[in-house]
Amino acid sequence: MDVFALVTITVLAVFLGFEVVSKVSSTLHTPLMSEANAIHGIILLGAIMVAGQATEPLPLVLSVLAVFLATINIVGGFVVTDRMLVMFAAKPSRAGKKEVSK
Amino acid sequence: MKILNESVVLTGYLVAAILFILALKGLSSPRKARRANRLGATGAVIAIAAYVLGHDIRNGAWIALAVVAGAAIAVPAARRVHMTQMPQLVAAFNGVGGGAAALVAVVEFTHGADAWAGSVIAFTVFIGGLSLTGSFITFGKLQGIITSRAVVFPGLGVLLGVLTLAAIATAVAMVITGNLLYAAALLGIGLVIGVLFVLPIGGADVPIVISLLNAFTGLAVAGSGVMLSNVLLLIAGTLVGASGTILTISMATAMGRSVTGIVFGAFRRARKSG
């Protein structure tokens, strides 16, 4: 990537990041954090990129470990966010009721 | 499999980036939130499918095995976790994500790097490592494995200062020499700093620090995007880094706290008592 494209993309993404969460209510703070956590799980793509090019044992072991960890991040991240949001959908019965089954 | 050509793959990344933005945006409305989360997951699937279908990939069996193993751990954990334990589970997921970013950077470093790429790799290794152990300490605190109170000891601030200088020196040595051992040392220092950074944070402030570490992992992922020349990782990582920072500030404000007060307050107290 040339430096100008890189800086442009980064600066725009920073502003976009500020903008998209600026009006979130405090009840949604935890699900939003969880969603952001799931999204950075896309490091799985980076892990697959390096694992898919590894030829020697050490890089292979490290990058396959990275694939494993990144999968936990992204899959777990989206599933747990969904579970939090199920509770929001079933809201009126607030406190500690049994969770809605899937 | 090289079924898709490069422009199709890049279009897939663009679609994924848009879906990630819509996912974050949709999370601010309780009604749309669940669908927004699905959009985010769809974006991730599209991006990874586009890459896999557009490139010749070695070690496919190992990668598939690692994905299956990771999903086999993550899905039951996310499904069975009790509602009150969700924040620490998010912290744990965040930690492994940071660890993954650090490992990707170390592997990339074995291919050799010029000064610019080396600096980005050093940054990613350090932040990813810090996020890994920091997140696990927050997990331990919320889960009751370690005390949730602030753990401070005399000289903690000095120790962190020394370690930070050591990290900078190691990063410089790593970039200049290209030696993998320095990268490993930098990762080690990042891991230790992650522990020391979170230990002095107590009780109600822990969720705010989880959010801060989440933003850190985002930055590490953005760093990976730069070193791998992957625009999607750069966009997604920067988005999370920026929105995570704002979110951390809003969470702190909602609780009547300030982020700097939380992070540095413990050291001030330590200095007074020590």
mmCIF file of C-alpha atoms in Angstrom:
data_model
loop_
_atom_site.group_PDB
_atom_site.id
_atom_site.type_symbol
_atom_site.label_atom_id
_atom_site.label_comp_id
_atom_site.label_asym_id
_atom_site.label_seq_id
_atom_site.Cartn_x
_atom_site.Cartn_y
_atom_site.Cartn_z
ATOM 1 C CA MET A 1 0.000 0.000 0.000
ATOM 2 C CA ASP A 2 1.411 3.406 -0.777
ATOM 3 C CA VAL A 3 1.729 5.756 2.152
ATOM 4 C CA PHE A 4 -0.871 8.280 1.033
ATOM 5 C CA ALA A 5 -3.574 5.663 0.511
ATOM 6 C CA LEU A 6 -2.686 4.214 3.868
ATOM 7 C CA VAL A 7 -2.865 7.511 5.724
ATOM 8 C CA THR A 8 -6.102 8.469 3.946
ATOM 9 C CA ILE A 9 -7.812 5.202 4.799
ATOM 10 C CA THR A 10 -6.616 5.333 8.395
ATOM 11 C CA VAL A 11 -7.738 8.909 8.999
ATOM 12 C CA LEU A 12 -11.157 8.302 7.437
ATOM 13 C CA ALA A 13 -11.625 5.110 9.468
ATOM 14 C CA VAL A 14 -10.736 6.971 12.675
ATOM 15 C CA PHE A 15 -13.397 9.600 12.012
ATOM 16 C CA LEU A 16 -15.921 6.946 11.033
ATOM 17 C CA GLY A 17 -15.136 5.017 14.215
ATOM 18 C CA PHE A 18 -15.721 8.114 16.327
ATOM 19 C CA GLU A 19 -18.929 8.872 14.451
ATOM 20 C CA VAL A 20 -20.662 5.481 14.529
ATOM 21 C CA VAL A 21 -20.564 5.109 18.306
ATOM 22 C CA SER A 22 -21.048 8.720 19.337
ATOM 23 C CA LYS A 23 -24.771 8.421 20.078
ATOM 24 C CA VAL A 24 -24.964 5.028 21.747
ATOM 25 C CA SER A 25 -26.959 4.821 24.982
ATOM 26 C CA SER A 26 -25.240 3.492 28.076
ATOM 27 C CA THR A 27 -27.425 0.364 28.204
ATOM 28 C CA LEU A 28 -25.850 -0.773 24.954
ATOM 29 C CA HIS A 29 -22.242 -0.157 26.011
ATOM 30 C CA THR A 30 -21.458 -3.793 26.754
ATOM 31 C CA PRO A 31 -22.991 -5.257 23.545
ATOM 32 C CA LEU A 32 -21.222 -2.579 21.507
ATOM 33 C CA MET A 33 -17.923 -3.448 23.141
ATOM 34 C CA SER A 34 -18.622 -7.089 22.371
ATOM 35 C CA GLU A 35 -19.441 -6.291 18.735
ATOM 36 C CA ALA A 36 -16.221 -4.302 18.338
ATOM 37 C CA ASN A 37 -14.389 -7.246 19.881
ATOM 38 C CA ALA A 38 -15.944 -9.610 17.344
ATOM 39 C CA ILE A 39 -15.019 -7.302 14.463
ATOM 40 C CA HIS A 40 -11.343 -7.182 15.355
ATOM 41 C CA GLY A 41 -11.506 -10.974 15.241
ATOM 42 C CA ILE A 42 -11.050 -10.428 11.491
ATOM 43 C CA ILE A 43 -7.370 -10.829 12.394
ATOM 44 C CA LEU A 44 -8.338 -14.414 11.481
ATOM 45 C CA LEU A 45 -7.946 -13.297 7.866
ATOM 46 C CA GLY A 46 -4.396 -12.119 8.610
ATOM 47 C CA ALA A 47 -3.637 -15.366 10.424
ATOM 48 C CA ILE A 48 -4.877 -17.416 7.445
ATOM 49 C CA MET A 49 -2.766 -15.265 5.122
ATOM 50 C CA VAL A 50 0.478 -15.997 6.984
ATOM 51 C CA ALA A 51 -0.399 -19.635 7.709
ATOM 52 C CA GLY A 52 -1.230 -20.177 4.036
ATOM 53 C CA GLN A 53 2.259 -19.047 3.025
ATOM 54 C CA ALA A 54 4.301 -20.723 5.756
ATOM 55 C CA THR A 55 6.936 -23.145 4.539
ATOM 56 C CA GLU A 56 9.103 -23.685 7.612
ATOM 57 C CA PRO A 57 8.080 -25.377 10.864
ATOM 58 C CA LEU A 58 8.347 -22.400 13.260
ATOM 59 C CA PRO A 59 6.275 -19.930 11.192
ATOM 60 C CA LEU A 60 3.782 -22.714 10.496
ATOM 61 C CA VAL A 61 3.313 -23.562 14.176
ATOM 62 C CA LEU A 62 3.012 -19.911 15.203
ATOM 63 C CA SER A 63 0.613 -18.995 12.424
ATOM 64 C CA VAL A 64 -1.619 -22.040 12.915
ATOM 65 C CA LEU A 65 -1.748 -21.113 16.616
ATOM 66 C CA ALA A 66 -2.744 -17.604 15.515
ATOM 67 C CA VAL A 67 -5.533 -19.073 13.351
ATOM 68 C CA PHE A 68 -6.763 -21.035 16.363
ATOM 69 C CA LEU A 69 -6.763 -18.001 18.690
ATOM 70 C CA ALA A 70 -8.311 -15.693 16.099
ATOM 71 C CA THR A 71 -11.110 -18.200 15.438
ATOM 72 C CA ILE A 72 -11.955 -18.192 19.158
ATOM 73 C CA ASN A 73 -12.047 -14.385 19.040
ATOM 74 C CA ILE A 74 -14.263 -14.012 15.993
ATOM 75 C CA VAL A 75 -16.658 -16.952 16.429
ATOM 76 C CA GLY A 76 -17.031 -16.472 20.173
ATOM 77 C CA GLY A 77 -17.328 -12.725 19.714
ATOM 78 C CA PHE A 78 -20.261 -12.840 17.330
ATOM 79 C CA VAL A 79 -22.058 -15.649 19.211
ATOM 80 C CA VAL A 80 -21.785 -13.987 22.620
ATOM 81 C CA THR A 81 -22.925 -10.636 21.181
ATOM 82 C CA ASP A 82 -25.967 -12.373 19.742
ATOM 83 C CA ARG A 83 -26.756 -13.836 23.164
ATOM 84 C CA MET A 84 -26.533 -10.430 24.809
ATOM 85 C CA LEU A 85 -28.877 -8.976 22.205
ATOM 86 C CA VAL A 86 -31.429 -11.756 22.620
ATOM 87 C CA MET A 87 -31.813 -10.450 26.153
ATOM 88 C CA PHE A 88 -32.400 -6.962 24.836
ATOM 89 C CA ALA A 89 -35.084 -8.238 22.483
ATOM 90 C CA ALA A 90 -36.825 -9.993 25.391
ATOM 91 C CA LYS A 91 -36.506 -6.872 27.466
ATOM 92 C CA PRO A 92 -39.660 -5.975 29.439
ATOM 93 C CA SER A 93 -39.123 -8.810 31.937
ATOM 94 C CA ARG A 94 -35.913 -7.157 33.148
ATOM 95 C CA ALA A 95 -34.084 -8.740 35.984
ATOM 96 C CA GLY A 96 -32.476 -12.167 36.067
ATOM 97 C CA LYS A 97 -35.264 -14.157 34.424
ATOM 98 C CA LYS A 98 -34.349 -17.351 32.695
ATOM 99 C CA GLU A 99 -32.783 -16.644 29.362
ATOM 100 C CA VAL A 100 -34.716 -17.090 26.187
ATOM 101 C CA SER A 101 -33.914 -20.411 24.606
ATOM 102 C CA LYS A 102 -32.776 -20.534 21.046
ATOM 103 C CA MET B 1 -8.076 -22.414 -4.803
ATOM 104 C CA LYS B 2 -7.659 -19.635 -7.281
ATOM 105 C CA ILE B 3 -11.235 -19.280 -8.439
ATOM 106 C CA LEU B 4 -11.714 -15.561 -7.876
ATOM 107 C CA ASN B 5 -9.445 -12.943 -9.351
ATOM 108 C CA GLU B 6 -7.907 -10.186 -7.280
ATOM 109 C CA SER B 7 -10.518 -7.519 -8.044
ATOM 110 C CA VAL B 8 -13.332 -9.803 -6.870
ATOM 111 C CA VAL B 9 -11.416 -10.473 -3.662
ATOM 112 C CA LEU B 10 -10.918 -6.743 -3.078
ATOM 113 C CA THR B 11 -14.617 -6.127 -3.725
ATOM 114 C CA GLY B 12 -15.347 -8.750 -1.092
ATOM 115 C CA TYR B 13 -13.178 -6.768 1.349
ATOM 116 C CA LEU B 14 -15.085 -3.600 0.508
ATOM 117 C CA VAL B 15 -18.435 -5.298 1.158
ATOM 118 C CA ALA B 16 -17.093 -6.685 4.431
ATOM 119 C CA ALA B 17 -15.837 -3.246 5.520
ATOM 120 C CA ILE B 18 -19.272 -1.727 4.818
ATOM 121 C CA LEU B 19 -20.996 -4.507 6.762
ATOM 122 C CA PHE B 20 -18.652 -3.934 9.730
ATOM 123 C CA ILE B 21 -19.522 -0.225 9.740
ATOM 124 C CA LEU B 22 -23.261 -1.006 9.560
ATOM 125 C CA ALA B 23 -22.825 -3.526 12.373
ATOM 126 C CA LEU B 24 -21.242 -0.971 14.699
ATOM 127 C CA LYS B 25 -23.789 1.637 13.676
ATOM 128 C CA GLY B 26 -26.729 -0.733 14.195
ATOM 129 C CA LEU B 27 -25.603 -1.556 17.710
ATOM 130 C CA SER B 28 -26.755 1.862 18.906
ATOM 131 C CA SER B 29 -30.408 0.911 18.444
ATOM 132 C CA PRO B 30 -31.796 -1.952 20.570
ATOM 133 C CA ARG B 31 -34.287 -2.922 17.871
ATOM 134 C CA LYS B 32 -31.788 -3.245 15.037
ATOM 135 C CA ALA B 33 -28.915 -4.510 17.126
ATOM 136 C CA ARG B 34 -29.348 -8.231 16.664
ATOM 137 C CA ARG B 35 -29.632 -7.943 12.893
ATOM 138 C CA ALA B 36 -26.620 -5.636 12.907
ATOM 139 C CA ASN B 37 -24.564 -8.298 14.658
ATOM 140 C CA ARG B 38 -25.550 -10.793 11.951
ATOM 141 C CA LEU B 39 -24.424 -8.291 9.310
ATOM 142 C CA GLY B 40 -21.039 -8.108 11.009
ATOM 143 C CA ALA B 41 -20.697 -11.886 11.047
ATOM 144 C CA THR B 42 -21.729 -12.045 7.383
ATOM 145 C CA GLY B 43 -19.050 -9.491 6.554
ATOM 146 C CA ALA B 44 -16.404 -11.626 8.218
ATOM 147 C CA VAL B 45 -17.528 -14.747 6.338
ATOM 148 C CA ILE B 46 -17.520 -12.887 3.003
ATOM 149 C CA ALA B 47 -14.020 -11.516 3.561
ATOM 150 C CA ILE B 48 -12.504 -14.846 4.538
ATOM 151 C CA ALA B 49 -14.296 -16.747 1.773
ATOM 152 C CA ALA B 50 -13.095 -14.158 -0.759
ATOM 153 C CA TYR B 51 -9.487 -14.561 0.373
ATOM 154 C CA VAL B 52 -9.574 -18.354 0.481
ATOM 155 C CA LEU B 53 -11.215 -18.606 -2.952
ATOM 156 C CA GLY B 54 -8.848 -16.072 -4.462
ATOM 157 C CA HIS B 55 -5.473 -17.474 -3.422
ATOM 158 C CA ASP B 56 -3.454 -20.644 -3.434
ATOM 159 C CA ILE B 57 -3.186 -21.619 0.196
ATOM 160 C CA ARG B 58 -0.661 -23.999 1.677
ATOM 161 C CA ASN B 59 -1.240 -25.969 4.867
ATOM 162 C CA GLY B 60 -4.991 -26.006 4.241
ATOM 163 C CA ALA B 61 -5.531 -29.027 6.479
ATOM 164 C CA TRP B 62 -3.737 -27.422 9.432
ATOM 165 C CA ILE B 63 -5.650 -24.188 9.006
ATOM 166 C CA ALA B 64 -8.985 -26.017 8.806
ATOM 167 C CA LEU B 65 -8.106 -28.027 11.894
ATOM 168 C CA ALA B 66 -7.231 -24.863 13.843
ATOM 169 C CA VAL B 67 -10.491 -23.197 12.771
ATOM 170 C CA VAL B 68 -12.565 -26.213 13.787
ATOM 171 C CA ALA B 69 -10.746 -26.488 17.130
ATOM 172 C CA GLY B 70 -11.162 -22.766 17.817
ATOM 173 C CA ALA B 71 -14.865 -22.840 16.985
ATOM 174 C CA ALA B 72 -15.331 -25.977 19.090
ATOM 175 C CA ILE B 73 -14.047 -24.048 22.104
ATOM 176 C CA ALA B 74 -15.640 -20.683 21.369
ATOM 177 C CA VAL B 75 -19.218 -21.689 20.531
ATOM 178 C CA PRO B 76 -19.969 -23.681 23.713
ATOM 179 C CA ALA B 77 -18.217 -21.048 25.831
ATOM 180 C CA ALA B 78 -20.295 -18.261 24.294
ATOM 181 C CA ARG B 79 -23.524 -20.269 24.419
ATOM 182 C CA ARG B 80 -23.273 -21.534 27.975
ATOM 183 C CA VAL B 81 -21.833 -18.513 29.718
ATOM 184 C CA HIS B 82 -24.068 -17.017 32.360
ATOM 185 C CA MET B 83 -25.359 -13.521 31.665
ATOM 186 C CA THR B 84 -23.395 -11.970 34.520
ATOM 187 C CA GLN B 85 -20.162 -13.523 33.258
ATOM 188 C CA MET B 86 -20.370 -12.150 29.735
ATOM 189 C CA PRO B 87 -18.035 -9.170 30.239
ATOM 190 C CA GLN B 88 -15.155 -11.393 31.289
ATOM 191 C CA LEU B 89 -15.799 -13.770 28.411
ATOM 192 C CA VAL B 90 -15.568 -10.811 26.030
ATOM 193 C CA ALA B 91 -12.296 -9.930 27.773
ATOM 194 C CA ALA B 92 -10.965 -13.437 27.187
ATOM 195 C CA PHE B 93 -11.974 -13.342 23.501
ATOM 196 C CA ASN B 94 -10.308 -9.954 23.209
ATOM 197 C CA GLY B 95 -7.134 -11.328 24.766
ATOM 198 C CA VAL B 96 -6.807 -14.229 22.340
ATOM 199 C CA GLY B 97 -7.440 -11.807 19.465
ATOM 200 C CA GLY B 98 -4.545 -9.660 20.678
ATOM 201 C CA GLY B 99 -2.396 -12.774 20.974
ATOM 202 C CA ALA B 100 -3.288 -13.768 17.414
ATOM 203 C CA ALA B 101 -2.295 -10.306 16.114
ATOM 204 C CA ALA B 102 1.043 -10.519 17.957
ATOM 205 C CA LEU B 103 1.761 -13.985 16.521
ATOM 206 C CA VAL B 104 0.869 -12.893 12.988
ATOM 207 C CA ALA B 105 3.337 -10.022 13.411
ATOM 208 C CA VAL B 106 6.107 -12.326 14.682
ATOM 209 C CA VAL B 107 5.590 -14.673 11.709
ATOM 210 C CA GLU B 108 5.657 -11.732 9.312
ATOM 211 C CA PHE B 109 8.936 -10.631 10.914
ATOM 212 C CA THR B 110 10.581 -13.956 10.020
ATOM 213 C CA HIS B 111 10.270 -12.941 6.351
ATOM 214 C CA GLY B 112 12.491 -9.935 7.028
ATOM 215 C CA ALA B 113 11.367 -6.329 7.192
ATOM 216 C CA ASP B 114 12.667 -2.870 6.330
ATOM 217 C CA ALA B 115 12.679 -0.082 8.931
ATOM 218 C CA TRP B 116 9.058 0.948 8.266
ATOM 219 C CA ALA B 117 7.587 -2.552 8.225
ATOM 220 C CA GLY B 118 9.770 -3.492 11.184
ATOM 221 C CA SER B 119 8.418 -0.596 13.243
ATOM 222 C CA VAL B 120 4.826 -1.555 12.471
ATOM 223 C CA ILE B 121 5.590 -5.157 13.374
ATOM 224 C CA ALA B 122 7.230 -4.091 16.660
ATOM 225 C CA PHE B 123 4.159 -1.998 17.516
ATOM 226 C CA THR B 124 1.800 -4.884 16.749
ATOM 227 C CA VAL B 125 3.817 -7.450 18.694
ATOM 228 C CA PHE B 126 3.966 -5.195 21.753
ATOM 229 C CA ILE B 127 0.318 -4.030 21.783
ATOM 230 C CA GLY B 128 -0.981 -7.508 20.956
ATOM 231 C CA GLY B 129 1.029 -9.058 23.791
ATOM 232 C CA LEU B 130 -0.064 -6.377 26.247
ATOM 233 C CA SER B 131 -3.689 -6.916 25.276
ATOM 234 C CA LEU B 132 -3.380 -10.684 25.708
ATOM 235 C CA THR B 133 -2.195 -10.723 29.324
ATOM 236 C CA GLY B 134 -4.027 -7.536 30.302
ATOM 237 C CA SER B 135 -7.307 -9.075 29.153
ATOM 238 C CA PHE B 136 -6.645 -12.294 31.005
ATOM 239 C CA ILE B 137 -5.971 -10.380 34.220
ATOM 240 C CA THR B 138 -9.294 -8.546 33.818
ATOM 241 C CA PHE B 139 -10.903 -11.939 33.195
ATOM 242 C CA GLY B 140 -9.343 -13.266 36.397
ATOM 243 C CA LYS B 141 -10.490 -10.246 38.373
ATOM 244 C CA LEU B 142 -14.111 -10.419 37.227
ATOM 245 C CA GLN B 143 -14.229 -14.193 37.519
ATOM 246 C CA GLY B 144 -12.911 -14.006 41.084
ATOM 247 C CA ILE B 145 -9.768 -16.011 40.290
ATOM 248 C CA ILE B 146 -7.656 -13.126 41.515
ATOM 249 C CA THR B 147 -8.685 -10.339 43.842
ATOM 250 C CA SER B 148 -10.831 -7.693 42.177
ATOM 251 C CA ARG B 149 -9.273 -5.030 44.364
ATOM 252 C CA ALA B 150 -6.479 -2.818 43.108
ATOM 253 C CA VAL B 151 -3.134 -4.574 43.511
ATOM 254 C CA VAL B 152 -0.404 -2.003 44.010
ATOM 255 C CA PHE B 153 3.066 -2.333 45.418
ATOM 256 C CA PRO B 154 5.769 0.254 45.975
ATOM 257 C CA GLY B 155 7.891 0.830 42.908
ATOM 258 C CA LEU B 156 5.256 -0.408 40.465
ATOM 259 C CA GLY B 157 5.291 2.884 38.591
ATOM 260 C CA VAL B 158 9.086 2.837 38.337
ATOM 261 C CA LEU B 159 9.076 -0.783 37.204
ATOM 262 C CA LEU B 160 6.539 0.005 34.468
ATOM 263 C CA GLY B 161 8.627 2.985 33.387
ATOM 264 C CA VAL B 162 11.770 0.869 33.150
ATOM 265 C CA LEU B 163 9.932 -1.855 31.232
ATOM 266 C CA THR B 164 8.532 0.695 28.796
ATOM 267 C CA LEU B 165 12.039 2.006 28.108
ATOM 268 C CA ALA B 166 13.243 -1.589 27.708
ATOM 269 C CA ALA B 167 10.420 -2.201 25.225
ATOM 270 C CA ILE B 168 11.457 0.818 23.162
ATOM 271 C CA ALA B 169 15.123 -0.245 23.197
ATOM 272 C CA THR B 170 14.194 -3.813 22.227
ATOM 273 C CA ALA B 171 11.968 -2.561 19.419
ATOM 274 C CA VAL B 172 14.812 -0.435 18.044
ATOM 275 C CA ALA B 173 17.241 -3.363 18.267
ATOM 276 C CA MET B 174 14.692 -5.596 16.569
ATOM 277 C CA VAL B 175 14.189 -3.206 13.655
ATOM 278 C CA ILE B 176 17.932 -2.632 13.178
ATOM 279 C CA THR B 177 19.160 -6.229 13.466
ATOM 280 C CA GLY B 178 16.130 -8.101 12.120
ATOM 281 C CA ASN B 179 16.832 -10.729 14.779
ATOM 282 C CA LEU B 180 13.840 -12.846 15.771
ATOM 283 C CA LEU B 181 15.064 -13.112 19.368
ATOM 284 C CA TYR B 182 14.448 -9.402 19.880
ATOM 285 C CA ALA B 183 10.902 -9.843 18.596
ATOM 286 C CA ALA B 184 10.393 -12.636 21.119
ATOM 287 C CA ALA B 185 11.849 -10.430 23.876
ATOM 288 C CA LEU B 186 9.553 -7.566 22.902
ATOM 289 C CA LEU B 187 6.574 -9.914 23.034
ATOM 290 C CA GLY B 188 7.691 -11.008 26.500
ATOM 291 C CA ILE B 189 7.970 -7.421 27.731
ATOM 292 C CA GLY B 190 4.510 -6.680 26.298
ATOM 293 C CA LEU B 191 3.082 -9.676 28.158
ATOM 294 C CA VAL B 192 4.608 -8.517 31.466
ATOM 295 C CA ILE B 193 3.476 -4.917 30.997
ATOM 296 C CA GLY B 194 -0.058 -6.177 30.272
ATOM 297 C CA VAL B 195 -0.139 -7.824 33.699
ATOM 298 C CA LEU B 196 1.371 -4.877 35.568
ATOM 299 C CA PHE B 197 -0.858 -2.380 33.769
ATOM 300 C CA VAL B 198 -4.112 -4.076 34.810
ATOM 301 C CA LEU B 199 -3.233 -5.305 38.322
ATOM 302 C CA PRO B 200 -3.565 -1.840 39.923
ATOM 303 C CA ILE B 201 -7.060 -1.394 38.511
ATOM 304 C CA GLY B 202 -9.816 -2.353 40.862
ATOM 305 C CA GLY B 203 -13.460 -3.307 41.055
ATOM 306 C CA ALA B 204 -15.888 -1.210 39.072
ATOM 307 C CA ASP B 205 -13.199 0.164 36.769
ATOM 308 C CA VAL B 206 -12.360 -3.249 35.301
ATOM 309 C CA PRO B 207 -15.060 -3.225 32.554
ATOM 310 C CA ILE B 208 -13.767 0.156 31.386
ATOM 311 C CA VAL B 209 -10.277 -1.278 31.088
ATOM 312 C CA ILE B 210 -11.653 -4.227 29.096
ATOM 313 C CA SER B 211 -13.029 -1.700 26.640
ATOM 314 C CA LEU B 212 -9.661 0.076 26.529
ATOM 315 C CA LEU B 213 -7.829 -3.208 25.840
ATOM 316 C CA ASN B 214 -10.427 -3.936 23.153
ATOM 317 C CA ALA B 215 -9.427 -0.693 21.454
ATOM 318 C CA PHE B 216 -5.748 -1.726 21.827
ATOM 319 C CA THR B 217 -6.395 -5.019 20.055
ATOM 320 C CA GLY B 218 -8.103 -3.020 17.316
ATOM 321 C CA LEU B 219 -4.904 -1.007 16.880
ATOM 322 C CA ALA B 220 -2.843 -4.194 16.763
ATOM 323 C CA VAL B 221 -5.140 -5.529 14.028
ATOM 324 C CA ALA B 222 -4.773 -2.246 12.130
ATOM 325 C CA GLY B 223 -0.981 -2.707 12.432
ATOM 326 C CA SER B 224 -1.336 -6.188 10.956
ATOM 327 C CA GLY B 225 -3.286 -4.655 8.089
ATOM 328 C CA VAL B 226 -0.390 -2.288 7.343
ATOM 329 C CA MET B 227 2.280 -4.989 7.427
ATOM 330 C CA LEU B 228 0.243 -7.462 5.363
ATOM 331 C CA SER B 229 -0.927 -4.700 2.973
ATOM 332 C CA ASN B 230 -4.483 -5.768 3.670
ATOM 333 C CA VAL B 231 -6.923 -2.910 3.495
ATOM 334 C CA LEU B 232 -9.738 -4.713 5.322
ATOM 335 C CA LEU B 233 -7.619 -5.439 8.401
ATOM 336 C CA LEU B 234 -6.505 -1.813 8.394
ATOM 337 C CA ILE B 235 -10.078 -0.485 8.188
ATOM 338 C CA ALA B 236 -11.595 -2.933 10.686
ATOM 339 C CA GLY B 237 -8.747 -2.490 13.160
ATOM 340 C CA THR B 238 -8.806 1.296 12.943
ATOM 341 C CA LEU B 239 -12.608 1.344 13.288
ATOM 342 C CA VAL B 240 -12.405 -0.728 16.456
ATOM 343 C CA GLY B 241 -9.471 1.280 17.776
ATOM 344 C CA ALA B 242 -11.321 4.568 17.275
ATOM 345 C CA SER B 243 -14.811 3.479 18.316
ATOM 346 C CA GLY B 244 -13.344 1.534 21.242
ATOM 347 C CA THR B 245 -11.580 4.668 22.464
ATOM 348 C CA ILE B 246 -14.807 6.700 22.322
ATOM 349 C CA LEU B 247 -16.713 3.860 23.951
ATOM 350 C CA THR B 248 -14.153 3.657 26.759
ATOM 351 C CA ILE B 249 -14.532 7.381 27.405
ATOM 352 C CA SER B 250 -18.360 7.177 27.364
ATOM 353 C CA MET B 251 -18.337 4.210 29.738
ATOM 354 C CA ALA B 252 -16.053 6.072 32.122
ATOM 355 C CA THR B 253 -18.183 9.221 31.871
ATOM 356 C CA ALA B 254 -21.378 7.246 32.509
ATOM 357 C CA MET B 255 -19.809 6.033 35.751
ATOM 358 C CA GLY B 256 -18.499 9.457 36.681
ATOM 359 C CA ARG B 257 -14.862 8.465 36.174
ATOM 360 C CA SER B 258 -12.102 9.595 33.870
ATOM 361 C CA VAL B 259 -9.991 7.203 31.821
ATOM 362 C CA THR B 260 -6.698 8.784 32.822
ATOM 363 C CA GLY B 261 -7.845 8.773 36.443
ATOM 364 C CA ILE B 262 -8.498 5.034 36.216
ATOM 365 C CA VAL B 263 -5.271 4.142 34.470
ATOM 366 C CA PHE B 264 -2.898 6.402 36.365
ATOM 367 C CA GLY B 265 -4.835 6.890 39.608
ATOM 368 C CA ALA B 266 -3.566 3.664 41.106
ATOM 369 C CA PHE B 267 0.038 4.668 40.524
ATOM 370 C CA ARG B 268 -0.536 7.983 42.211
ATOM 371 C CA ARG B 269 -1.993 6.196 45.196
ATOM 372 C CA ALA B 270 0.919 3.774 45.162
ATOM 373 C CA ARG B 271 3.403 6.610 45.202
ATOM 374 C CA LYS B 272 1.656 8.244 48.143
ATOM 375 C CA SER B 273 1.472 5.056 50.184
ATOM 376 C CA GLY B 274 4.892 3.716 49.160
#
